[in-house]
Amino acid sequence: KSLSAATGIKSNDAIKYLFKKGVMATINSSLDSEMAMEIAMEYEIELDVKEKKSAEEVLQKVFADRERTDVRSRPPVVTVLGHVDHGKTSLLDRIRAADVAAHEAGGITQHIGAYRVTIDGSDNEKKTVVFLDTPGHEAFTAMRARGAQMTDMIVLVCAADDGVMPQTVESINHAKAAGVPIIVALNKIDRPEATDDKVQEIYGQLAANGLNPTAWGGETEVVKTSAITGEGVNDLLELLDLQAEVLELTADFGGNAVGTVVEGEMQPGRGAVARILVQEGQIKVGSFAVAGRAFGRVRDMTDDRGSAVREAGPATPLEISGLDELPDAGDRFYVTGTLKQAEDVAKQTRDRERETQLASKTKVTLDNFADTLKAGQVNLLRVVLKADVQGSLDVLRESLEKLGNDEVAVRVIHAAVGGITESDVLLADASEAVVVGFQVASTGPVREIAEARTIDIRTYRVIYDLIDDIKAGLEGMLAPER
Ligand code: GDP
């Protein structure tokens, strides 16, 4: 609509042009600047495209450019991943119980999406680590799919009586896709089955998955823990603190706060309650704030130890009220100078949400891969690969990765035996990948999630069909979906 208004090209003609290019557009669709210029060229109009920054981008820039006034080291933020029943929740509970600060304050840690643990380190210094409360790679990758990069380190929980299991491998791949360092907690070390031989066997499994333990001369720290006896929990916390020093994690404790929404909840009498983790700057009761579509003035704040606070800085998990709507997990949270600024950003987000619902989808699929390639947006086709047996998986992985040429490569970012799950779809969404299954199916709910996120899922019964389709996808000659 606005291209037509700016150039005098009839909107119908523009739509027809797009249709010929295989792009289904309506008058309300959004165009990228290259496509707009291409249409204008057809009419010998030279288009000078100026990118209009959204209010949120302007705000982001203000935060990115501002002078750091009080930079100090900050605690690491940790997410716990691992196979079901290997002890993620138990370990998180045990870690929570190790928090000396909560005990001193007579408080009990609250479940507000994240919590701090402070221990007396061996050098008599207090060490703090922040844990995100929802373990598992689904939550981790869902946040990442929303663009939130909060986690500095992953604790991969692996049961010493069981070893590396499918979700352990899945977790490793999710962590690698995010580029986050991994520390292994070899949990349930108290179990009689966790013999030295078993431990060595697991070291081998970890090494085979790219996590070579330091005990074997590798790079990966493996700590033996028990969520039941508490063995190794302090060692794990100290190790996390040490790694934080290596990573030189710092934050600016001055200026307006910026953070990430971890959870949101409507509460009777309180309205929208947002649980956030402050990452930089200061937030106070009375601050103006915006997070996604929500804005307002902070009415009250409670920290993870259950105390009402009037002011808080980096690495503090907070529950706040005062926003007019519920933000989403993964939204960036900003304290602004004026209420008007917060309102502008939130209103624009609401408008944009409406527009995206109208506009055509632009996710990478096998069908549009060649176009996105031409547009210079991608040169790597990422694939999440699932198959019924290990043998086929290995063959497929190798064949697919060989398909690349000078211009484009295929990378299998995750390969596993089993049906297509929600976590596969989330990983594909976060990493702009397609999901490909061989002799496996996905369930109705999983297909619904994929549809909602416009993730391409393809399943095949014949290996050659699969390889041919990917090949065709690379070349942009894909046959209609069967
Ligand atoms: P999650 O699914 O990874 O969160 O696992 P849970 O924390 O729910 O633990 C699964 C089961 O293993 C529970 O019955 C726990 O009591 C048990 N468990 C967890 N950690 C340990 C441990 O270190 N030692 C022993 N013996 N059992 C554990």
Short mmCIF file of C-alpha atoms and ligand atoms in Angstrom, two decimals:
data_model
loop_
_atom_site.label_atom_id
_atom_site.label_comp_id
_atom_site.label_asym_id
_atom_site.label_seq_id
_atom_site.Cartn_x
_atom_site.Cartn_y
_atom_site.Cartn_z
CA LYS A 1 0.00 0.00 0.00
CA SER A 2 2.70 2.49 0.94
CA LEU A 3 4.90 1.53 -2.02
CA SER A 4 1.97 2.30 -4.26
CA ALA A 5 1.37 5.62 -2.53
CA ALA A 6 5.04 6.60 -2.83
CA THR A 7 5.51 5.65 -6.50
CA GLY A 8 2.11 5.74 -8.14
CA ILE A 9 2.47 2.08 -9.18
CA LYS A 10 -0.97 0.51 -8.92
CA SER A 11 -1.08 -1.82 -5.94
CA ASN A 12 -2.75 -4.47 -8.09
CA ASP A 13 0.14 -4.38 -10.55
CA ALA A 14 2.63 -4.78 -7.74
CA ILE A 15 0.66 -7.72 -6.37
CA LYS A 16 0.54 -9.30 -9.84
CA TYR A 17 4.28 -8.85 -10.22
CA LEU A 18 4.85 -10.54 -6.87
CA PHE A 19 2.48 -13.33 -7.80
CA LYS A 20 4.54 -14.07 -10.90
CA LYS A 21 7.58 -14.28 -8.65
CA GLY A 22 5.74 -16.85 -6.55
CA VAL A 23 5.12 -14.49 -3.65
CA MET A 24 1.55 -14.45 -2.40
CA ALA A 25 0.97 -10.91 -1.25
CA THR A 26 -1.96 -8.74 -0.33
CA ILE A 27 -2.20 -4.97 -0.10
CA ASN A 28 -1.27 -5.23 3.59
CA SER A 29 1.79 -7.44 3.16
CA SER A 30 5.19 -6.10 4.07
CA LEU A 31 7.93 -5.98 1.45
CA ASP A 32 11.62 -6.02 2.06
CA SER A 33 13.52 -3.14 0.51
CA GLU A 34 15.07 -5.25 -2.25
CA MET A 35 11.73 -6.51 -3.44
CA ALA A 36 10.31 -2.99 -3.34
CA MET A 37 13.23 -1.72 -5.43
CA GLU A 38 12.79 -4.57 -7.89
CA ILE A 39 9.14 -3.68 -8.43
CA ALA A 40 9.99 -0.01 -8.85
CA MET A 41 12.69 -0.91 -11.41
CA GLU A 42 10.00 -2.53 -13.54
CA TYR A 43 8.53 0.96 -13.88
CA GLU A 44 11.91 2.58 -14.24
CA ILE A 45 11.56 4.26 -10.91
CA GLU A 46 14.61 4.41 -8.75
CA LEU A 47 13.69 3.87 -5.18
CA ASP A 48 15.70 5.29 -2.31
CA VAL A 49 14.81 3.16 0.68
CA LYS A 50 15.37 4.63 4.12
CA GLU A 51 14.96 2.22 6.99
CA LYS A 52 12.62 3.58 9.58
CA LYS A 53 13.75 2.55 13.00
CA SER A 54 11.07 1.23 15.29
CA ALA A 55 10.69 2.84 18.68
CA GLU A 56 12.14 -0.30 20.23
CA GLU A 57 15.17 -0.14 17.94
CA VAL A 58 15.68 3.48 18.91
CA LEU A 59 15.46 2.45 22.54
CA GLN A 60 17.86 -0.45 21.96
CA LYS A 61 20.31 1.95 20.41
CA VAL A 62 20.05 4.36 23.31
CA PHE A 63 20.91 1.49 25.64
CA ALA A 64 23.68 0.16 23.40
CA ASP A 65 25.32 3.57 22.94
CA ARG A 66 25.03 4.97 26.41
CA GLU A 67 28.10 5.51 28.50
CA ARG A 68 28.79 2.74 31.00
CA THR A 69 29.17 4.44 34.36
CA ASP A 70 29.49 1.59 36.83
CA VAL A 71 30.80 -1.57 35.17
CA ARG A 72 31.47 -4.43 37.55
CA SER A 73 31.67 -8.18 37.33
CA ARG A 74 28.33 -9.91 37.61
CA PRO A 75 27.15 -13.42 38.54
CA PRO A 76 26.61 -15.92 35.73
CA VAL A 77 23.13 -16.94 34.59
CA VAL A 78 22.79 -20.70 34.32
CA THR A 79 20.25 -23.05 32.73
CA VAL A 80 20.01 -26.72 33.65
CA LEU A 81 19.45 -29.19 30.81
CA GLY A 82 19.45 -32.98 30.57
CA HIS A 83 17.50 -36.19 30.05
CA VAL A 84 14.21 -36.69 31.89
CA ASP A 85 14.59 -38.17 35.40
CA HIS A 86 18.33 -37.57 35.51
CA GLY A 87 17.74 -35.14 38.39
CA LYS A 88 17.43 -31.59 36.97
CA THR A 89 14.65 -30.55 39.34
CA SER A 90 16.18 -32.30 42.34
CA LEU A 91 19.53 -30.67 41.68
CA LEU A 92 17.92 -27.23 41.33
CA ASP A 93 16.16 -27.79 44.68
CA ARG A 94 19.37 -28.90 46.32
CA ILE A 95 21.22 -25.89 44.95
CA ARG A 96 18.46 -23.62 46.21
CA ALA A 97 18.88 -25.14 49.67
CA ALA A 98 22.60 -24.28 49.57
CA ASP A 99 21.83 -20.56 49.39
CA VAL A 100 23.30 -18.96 52.52
CA ALA A 101 21.91 -15.51 51.82
CA ALA A 102 18.30 -16.68 51.94
CA HIS A 103 18.95 -18.45 55.22
CA GLU A 104 20.58 -15.36 56.72
CA ALA A 105 17.62 -13.25 55.71
CA GLY A 106 15.28 -15.89 57.13
CA GLY A 107 13.65 -16.07 53.74
CA ILE A 108 12.70 -18.95 51.50
CA THR A 109 13.56 -18.66 47.82
CA GLN A 110 10.48 -17.93 45.75
CA HIS A 111 9.61 -19.48 42.44
CA ILE A 112 9.72 -16.41 40.24
CA GLY A 113 11.40 -17.80 37.15
CA ALA A 114 14.96 -17.36 38.34
CA TYR A 115 16.78 -17.37 41.64
CA ARG A 116 20.14 -16.41 43.08
CA VAL A 117 22.32 -18.73 45.10
CA THR A 118 25.10 -17.31 47.23
CA ILE A 119 27.67 -19.60 48.79
CA ASP A 120 30.74 -19.02 50.95
CA GLY A 121 33.53 -19.83 48.53
CA SER A 122 36.76 -21.54 49.58
CA ASP A 123 38.53 -18.15 49.53
CA ASN A 124 35.96 -16.82 52.03
CA GLU A 125 34.41 -14.64 49.39
CA LYS A 126 30.72 -14.85 48.72
CA LYS A 127 29.90 -16.22 45.29
CA THR A 128 26.58 -15.80 43.57
CA VAL A 129 25.12 -17.77 40.68
CA VAL A 130 21.73 -17.11 39.08
CA PHE A 131 19.68 -20.11 37.96
CA LEU A 132 16.76 -20.06 35.59
CA ASP A 133 14.00 -22.02 37.22
CA THR A 134 12.54 -23.91 34.29
CA PRO A 135 14.95 -26.70 33.39
CA GLY A 136 14.99 -28.44 30.03
CA HIS A 137 15.88 -27.51 26.52
CA GLU A 138 12.28 -26.79 25.47
CA ALA A 139 12.10 -23.71 27.68
CA PHE A 140 15.68 -22.76 26.85
CA THR A 141 15.17 -22.92 23.11
CA ALA A 142 11.72 -21.33 23.24
CA MET A 143 13.36 -18.28 24.82
CA ARG A 144 16.08 -18.33 22.21
CA ALA A 145 13.45 -18.56 19.47
CA ARG A 146 12.20 -15.22 20.84
CA GLY A 147 15.68 -13.76 20.57
CA ALA A 148 16.45 -13.76 24.27
CA GLN A 149 20.04 -14.70 25.02
CA MET A 150 20.13 -14.83 28.79
CA THR A 151 22.08 -17.94 29.60
CA ASP A 152 25.85 -17.69 30.10
CA MET A 153 26.38 -21.36 30.91
CA ILE A 154 24.62 -24.68 30.75
CA VAL A 155 24.73 -27.32 33.44
CA LEU A 156 24.13 -30.59 31.65
CA VAL A 157 22.76 -33.11 34.13
CA CYS A 158 23.63 -36.70 33.28
CA ALA A 159 22.77 -39.56 35.64
CA ALA A 160 25.83 -41.58 36.56
CA ASP A 161 23.78 -44.77 36.76
CA ASP A 162 22.29 -44.29 33.30
CA GLY A 163 24.67 -42.36 31.06
CA VAL A 164 24.14 -40.27 27.93
CA MET A 165 20.54 -40.67 26.72
CA PRO A 166 18.66 -39.21 23.71
CA GLN A 167 17.64 -36.01 25.50
CA THR A 168 21.19 -35.61 26.79
CA VAL A 169 22.37 -35.50 23.19
CA GLU A 170 19.48 -33.22 22.29
CA SER A 171 20.46 -30.86 25.12
CA ILE A 172 24.08 -30.84 23.98
CA ASN A 173 22.97 -29.88 20.46
CA HIS A 174 20.63 -27.16 21.72
CA ALA A 175 23.44 -25.73 23.87
CA LYS A 176 25.88 -25.88 20.97
CA ALA A 177 23.39 -24.19 18.64
CA ALA A 178 23.25 -21.37 21.18
CA GLY A 179 27.04 -21.27 21.55
CA VAL A 180 26.88 -21.54 25.34
CA PRO A 181 29.61 -23.34 27.34
CA ILE A 182 28.62 -26.59 29.04
CA ILE A 183 29.55 -27.97 32.44
CA VAL A 184 28.48 -31.54 33.14
CA ALA A 185 26.95 -32.59 36.46
CA LEU A 186 27.38 -36.34 36.70
CA ASN A 187 24.44 -36.73 39.04
CA LYS A 188 23.18 -39.63 41.19
CA ILE A 189 26.80 -40.41 42.02
CA ASP A 190 25.48 -41.86 45.32
CA ARG A 191 23.79 -44.74 43.47
CA PRO A 192 25.47 -48.15 43.72
CA GLU A 193 25.26 -48.52 39.91
CA ALA A 194 27.49 -45.45 39.51
CA THR A 195 30.71 -47.46 39.58
CA ASP A 196 34.10 -46.24 38.40
CA ASP A 197 33.70 -48.36 35.29
CA LYS A 198 30.33 -46.78 34.59
CA VAL A 199 31.79 -43.31 35.06
CA GLN A 200 34.57 -44.09 32.56
CA GLU A 201 31.97 -45.39 30.11
CA ILE A 202 30.02 -42.13 30.43
CA TYR A 203 33.19 -40.09 29.91
CA GLY A 204 33.50 -41.97 26.63
CA GLN A 205 29.91 -41.16 25.68
CA LEU A 206 30.42 -37.50 26.52
CA ALA A 207 33.64 -37.38 24.52
CA ALA A 208 31.86 -38.98 21.57
CA ASN A 209 29.42 -36.06 21.70
CA GLY A 210 32.11 -33.41 21.67
CA LEU A 211 32.39 -32.97 25.44
CA ASN A 212 35.79 -34.45 26.26
CA PRO A 213 36.16 -34.47 30.08
CA THR A 214 39.15 -32.72 31.69
CA ALA A 215 39.88 -36.05 33.42
CA TRP A 216 40.67 -37.34 29.95
CA GLY A 217 42.70 -34.29 29.01
CA GLY A 218 39.76 -32.54 27.37
CA GLU A 219 38.09 -29.17 27.94
CA THR A 220 34.83 -30.11 29.59
CA GLU A 221 34.47 -29.89 33.36
CA VAL A 222 32.57 -32.86 34.77
CA VAL A 223 31.50 -32.63 38.41
CA LYS A 224 30.19 -35.64 40.30
CA THR A 225 27.05 -34.62 42.16
CA SER A 226 24.24 -36.06 44.20
CA ALA A 227 21.01 -34.16 44.62
CA ILE A 228 20.18 -36.53 47.47
CA THR A 229 23.31 -36.27 49.65
CA GLY A 230 24.40 -32.86 48.41
CA GLU A 231 27.81 -34.18 47.38
CA GLY A 232 29.53 -32.01 44.80
CA VAL A 233 26.89 -29.26 44.80
CA ASN A 234 29.24 -26.65 46.27
CA ASP A 235 32.00 -27.77 43.90
CA LEU A 236 29.61 -27.25 41.01
CA LEU A 237 28.69 -23.77 42.22
CA GLU A 238 32.35 -22.82 42.67
CA LEU A 239 33.14 -24.11 39.22
CA LEU A 240 30.33 -22.01 37.74
CA ASP A 241 31.71 -18.97 39.52
CA LEU A 242 35.19 -19.75 38.22
CA GLN A 243 33.92 -20.10 34.66
CA ALA A 244 32.15 -16.77 35.06
CA GLU A 245 35.52 -15.21 35.84
CA VAL A 246 37.02 -16.81 32.76
CA LEU A 247 34.16 -15.44 30.66
CA GLU A 248 34.75 -12.03 32.31
CA LEU A 249 31.06 -11.43 32.72
CA THR A 250 30.35 -7.83 33.56
CA ALA A 251 27.37 -5.52 33.71
CA ASP A 252 26.80 -1.80 34.07
CA PHE A 253 25.19 -1.25 37.44
CA GLY A 254 24.40 2.38 36.56
CA GLY A 255 21.70 3.92 34.40
CA ASN A 256 18.24 2.66 33.56
CA ALA A 257 17.63 -1.06 33.81
CA VAL A 258 17.34 -3.48 30.93
CA GLY A 259 16.47 -7.13 31.35
CA THR A 260 14.43 -10.03 30.04
CA VAL A 261 10.96 -11.26 30.89
CA VAL A 262 11.13 -14.84 32.15
CA GLU A 263 7.44 -15.40 32.89
CA GLY A 264 4.23 -13.44 33.05
CA GLU A 265 1.01 -14.08 34.89
CA MET A 266 -2.31 -12.34 35.46
CA GLN A 267 -3.05 -12.21 39.18
CA PRO A 268 -6.40 -11.26 40.66
CA GLY A 269 -6.13 -7.86 42.31
CA ARG A 270 -2.60 -7.24 40.99
CA GLY A 271 -3.19 -7.41 37.27
CA ALA A 272 -0.31 -8.25 34.98
CA VAL A 273 2.68 -9.54 36.92
CA ALA A 274 5.98 -9.85 35.07
CA ARG A 275 8.87 -11.93 36.31
CA ILE A 276 12.07 -10.48 35.00
CA LEU A 277 15.77 -10.84 35.32
CA VAL A 278 17.56 -7.49 35.46
CA GLN A 279 20.67 -7.64 33.28
CA GLU A 280 22.01 -4.07 33.41
CA GLY A 281 21.26 -0.83 35.20
CA GLN A 282 18.86 0.03 37.99
CA ILE A 283 15.12 -0.31 38.38
CA LYS A 284 13.09 1.37 41.11
CA VAL A 285 9.53 1.38 42.32
CA GLY A 286 7.98 4.17 40.26
CA SER A 287 10.21 3.57 37.20
CA PHE A 288 8.57 3.72 33.78
CA ALA A 289 8.97 0.47 31.91
CA VAL A 290 8.14 -1.33 28.69
CA ALA A 291 8.33 -5.01 27.74
CA GLY A 292 6.98 -6.07 24.36
CA ARG A 293 3.37 -4.92 24.14
CA ALA A 294 3.18 -4.00 27.84
CA PHE A 295 4.09 -0.71 29.48
CA GLY A 296 3.44 1.14 32.72
CA ARG A 297 4.89 2.37 35.94
CA VAL A 298 6.42 -0.11 38.36
CA ARG A 299 4.03 -0.36 41.31
CA ASP A 300 5.82 -2.92 43.45
CA MET A 301 8.78 -5.27 43.24
CA THR A 302 9.54 -8.51 45.06
CA ASP A 303 12.85 -10.34 44.74
CA ASP A 304 13.60 -14.07 44.64
CA ARG A 305 14.02 -14.15 48.41
CA GLY A 306 10.49 -12.94 48.94
CA SER A 307 11.44 -9.45 50.12
CA ALA A 308 9.81 -6.30 48.84
CA VAL A 309 12.52 -4.15 47.29
CA ARG A 310 12.51 -0.50 46.22
CA GLU A 311 15.53 -0.68 43.96
CA ALA A 312 17.45 -3.46 42.21
CA GLY A 313 20.39 -3.95 39.84
CA PRO A 314 21.92 -6.56 37.54
CA ALA A 315 21.43 -10.29 38.14
CA THR A 316 18.39 -9.71 40.32
CA PRO A 317 15.30 -11.81 39.62
CA LEU A 318 12.22 -9.68 40.28
CA GLU A 319 8.49 -9.96 40.24
CA ILE A 320 6.97 -6.62 39.33
CA SER A 321 3.46 -5.28 38.91
CA GLY A 322 2.21 -2.13 37.23
CA LEU A 323 2.28 -3.06 33.53
CA ASP A 324 -0.95 -2.63 31.60
CA GLU A 325 -0.75 -5.95 29.74
CA LEU A 326 0.98 -9.31 29.99
CA PRO A 327 4.38 -9.40 28.27
CA ASP A 328 5.71 -12.65 26.76
CA ALA A 329 8.56 -14.74 28.11
CA GLY A 330 11.63 -13.67 26.17
CA ASP A 331 10.56 -10.02 25.73
CA ARG A 332 13.23 -7.43 26.45
CA PHE A 333 12.40 -5.24 29.43
CA TYR A 334 13.48 -1.59 29.55
CA VAL A 335 13.21 1.19 32.08
CA THR A 336 12.57 4.42 30.18
CA GLY A 337 12.99 8.09 31.01
CA THR A 338 9.35 8.95 30.41
CA LEU A 339 6.03 7.14 30.38
CA LYS A 340 5.44 8.43 26.86
CA GLN A 341 8.54 6.65 25.56
CA ALA A 342 7.45 3.37 27.13
CA GLU A 343 3.98 3.81 25.69
CA ASP A 344 5.29 4.54 22.17
CA VAL A 345 7.36 1.36 22.11
CA ALA A 346 4.52 -0.80 23.44
CA LYS A 347 1.97 0.67 21.01
CA GLN A 348 4.29 0.05 18.07
CA THR A 349 4.78 -3.53 19.20
CA ARG A 350 1.01 -3.98 19.29
CA ASP A 351 0.68 -2.54 15.79
CA ARG A 352 3.47 -4.74 14.53
CA GLU A 353 1.87 -7.83 16.06
CA ARG A 354 -1.28 -7.02 14.15
CA GLU A 355 0.67 -6.50 10.94
CA THR A 356 2.62 -9.74 11.18
CA GLN A 357 -0.64 -11.58 11.57
CA LEU A 358 -1.65 -10.10 8.23
CA ALA A 359 1.62 -10.21 6.38
CA SER A 360 2.87 -13.22 4.51
CA LYS A 361 5.22 -15.60 6.23
CA THR A 362 8.92 -15.35 5.53
CA LYS A 363 10.40 -18.32 7.39
CA VAL A 364 12.92 -20.53 5.63
CA THR A 365 11.21 -23.53 4.06
CA LEU A 366 12.43 -25.94 1.45
CA ASP A 367 10.17 -24.19 -1.05
CA ASN A 368 11.47 -20.68 -0.52
CA PHE A 369 15.04 -21.63 0.33
CA ALA A 370 16.34 -20.84 -3.15
CA ASP A 371 14.62 -17.42 -3.08
CA THR A 372 15.95 -16.50 0.33
CA LEU A 373 19.31 -17.63 -0.95
CA LYS A 374 19.05 -15.31 -3.93
CA ALA A 375 18.08 -12.51 -1.63
CA GLY A 376 21.35 -13.14 0.18
CA GLN A 377 19.62 -13.98 3.42
CA VAL A 378 20.98 -17.49 3.89
CA ASN A 379 23.72 -19.67 2.55
CA LEU A 380 23.31 -22.50 4.97
CA LEU A 381 20.36 -24.85 4.96
CA ARG A 382 20.02 -26.06 8.53
CA VAL A 383 18.29 -29.37 9.06
CA VAL A 384 16.86 -31.07 12.12
CA LEU A 385 16.93 -34.74 11.17
CA LYS A 386 14.88 -37.53 12.73
CA ALA A 387 14.84 -41.20 11.69
CA ASP A 388 13.56 -44.54 12.93
CA VAL A 389 16.93 -46.25 13.37
CA GLN A 390 20.52 -45.13 13.92
CA GLY A 391 21.71 -46.74 10.68
CA SER A 392 19.47 -44.61 8.45
CA LEU A 393 20.27 -41.54 10.51
CA ASP A 394 24.00 -41.91 9.90
CA VAL A 395 23.54 -42.52 6.17
CA LEU A 396 21.17 -39.58 5.79
CA ARG A 397 23.29 -37.19 7.76
CA GLU A 398 26.32 -38.00 5.67
CA SER A 399 24.46 -37.84 2.34
CA LEU A 400 22.78 -34.54 3.22
CA GLU A 401 25.94 -32.82 4.35
CA LYS A 402 27.58 -33.84 1.07
CA LEU A 403 24.90 -32.08 -0.97
CA GLY A 404 26.36 -28.62 -0.54
CA ASN A 405 28.26 -26.76 -3.25
CA ASP A 406 30.29 -23.56 -3.48
CA GLU A 407 27.34 -21.36 -2.66
CA VAL A 408 25.41 -23.27 -0.10
CA ALA A 409 25.99 -25.85 2.56
CA VAL A 410 23.66 -28.22 4.36
CA ARG A 411 24.23 -28.53 8.07
CA VAL A 412 22.45 -31.10 10.21
CA ILE A 413 22.21 -29.26 13.52
CA HIS A 414 20.48 -32.08 15.32
CA ALA A 415 20.07 -35.74 14.40
CA ALA A 416 18.29 -38.27 16.56
CA VAL A 417 16.30 -41.47 16.46
CA GLY A 418 12.59 -41.06 17.19
CA GLY A 419 9.44 -39.18 16.21
CA ILE A 420 9.35 -35.45 15.53
CA THR A 421 8.74 -33.61 18.79
CA GLU A 422 7.86 -30.12 19.95
CA SER A 423 11.47 -29.59 20.93
CA ASP A 424 12.60 -30.36 17.35
CA VAL A 425 10.21 -27.69 16.10
CA LEU A 426 11.41 -25.16 18.66
CA LEU A 427 15.03 -25.84 17.76
CA ALA A 428 14.18 -25.37 14.08
CA ASP A 429 12.41 -22.12 14.90
CA ALA A 430 15.29 -20.76 16.97
CA SER A 431 17.87 -21.77 14.39
CA GLU A 432 15.94 -21.15 11.15
CA ALA A 433 16.05 -24.80 10.20
CA VAL A 434 13.74 -27.25 8.45
CA VAL A 435 12.62 -30.47 10.11
CA VAL A 436 13.05 -33.65 8.11
CA GLY A 437 11.85 -37.09 9.19
CA PHE A 438 12.62 -40.50 7.73
CA GLN A 439 10.23 -43.36 8.55
CA VAL A 440 8.97 -41.35 11.52
CA ALA A 441 5.85 -39.30 12.14
CA SER A 442 4.87 -36.24 14.12
CA THR A 443 1.78 -36.00 16.27
CA GLY A 444 -1.15 -33.66 15.62
CA PRO A 445 -0.18 -31.24 18.42
CA VAL A 446 3.39 -31.06 17.14
CA ARG A 447 2.14 -30.29 13.63
CA GLU A 448 -0.05 -27.55 15.07
CA ILE A 449 2.91 -25.94 16.81
CA ALA A 450 4.92 -26.19 13.60
CA GLU A 451 2.11 -24.59 11.65
CA ALA A 452 1.74 -21.76 14.15
CA ARG A 453 5.47 -21.06 13.89
CA THR A 454 5.54 -21.73 10.13
CA ILE A 455 8.16 -24.41 10.47
CA ASP A 456 8.53 -26.75 7.51
CA ILE A 457 8.19 -30.42 8.53
CA ARG A 458 8.73 -33.06 5.85
CA THR A 459 8.49 -36.79 6.33
CA TYR A 460 9.65 -39.48 3.92
CA ARG A 461 9.48 -43.24 3.51
CA VAL A 462 12.17 -43.50 0.82
CA ILE A 463 15.71 -42.22 1.38
CA TYR A 464 16.17 -41.10 -2.21
CA ASP A 465 12.98 -39.00 -2.11
CA LEU A 466 14.31 -37.22 0.94
CA ILE A 467 17.70 -36.53 -0.56
CA ASP A 468 16.16 -35.49 -3.88
CA ASP A 469 13.85 -33.03 -2.16
CA ILE A 470 16.65 -31.40 -0.22
CA LYS A 471 18.71 -31.26 -3.40
CA ALA A 472 15.77 -29.71 -5.24
CA GLY A 473 15.24 -27.33 -2.36
CA LEU A 474 18.83 -26.17 -2.71
CA GLU A 475 18.30 -25.62 -6.39
CA GLY A 476 14.91 -24.05 -5.99
CA MET A 477 13.02 -26.57 -8.08
CA LEU A 478 10.98 -28.25 -5.43
CA ALA A 479 8.06 -30.37 -6.55
CA PRO A 480 4.76 -29.68 -4.80
CA GLU A 481 4.60 -31.21 -1.35
CA ARG A 482 3.34 -34.78 -1.45
P1 GDP B 1 14.25 -34.40 36.18
O1 GDP B 1 13.19 -35.06 35.35
O2 GDP B 1 15.56 -34.36 35.44
O3 GDP B 1 13.87 -33.06 36.72
O4 GDP B 1 14.53 -35.39 37.41
P2 GDP B 1 14.03 -35.29 38.93
O5 GDP B 1 14.76 -34.24 39.66
O6 GDP B 1 12.55 -35.26 38.94
O7 GDP B 1 14.56 -36.68 39.49
C1 GDP B 1 14.08 -37.95 39.02
C2 GDP B 1 14.23 -38.99 40.11
O8 GDP B 1 15.60 -39.21 40.43
C3 GDP B 1 13.56 -38.59 41.41
O9 GDP B 1 12.97 -39.74 41.96
C4 GDP B 1 14.73 -38.13 42.29
O10 GDP B 1 14.48 -38.35 43.66
C5 GDP B 1 15.86 -39.03 41.80
N1 GDP B 1 17.14 -38.36 41.95
C6 GDP B 1 17.49 -37.13 41.47
N2 GDP B 1 18.77 -36.85 41.79
C7 GDP B 1 19.25 -37.92 42.46
C8 GDP B 1 20.53 -38.23 43.02
O11 GDP B 1 21.50 -37.47 42.98
N3 GDP B 1 20.65 -39.46 43.63
C9 GDP B 1 19.63 -40.33 43.70
N4 GDP B 1 19.84 -41.50 44.31
N5 GDP B 1 18.41 -40.08 43.17
C10 GDP B 1 18.22 -38.88 42.56
#
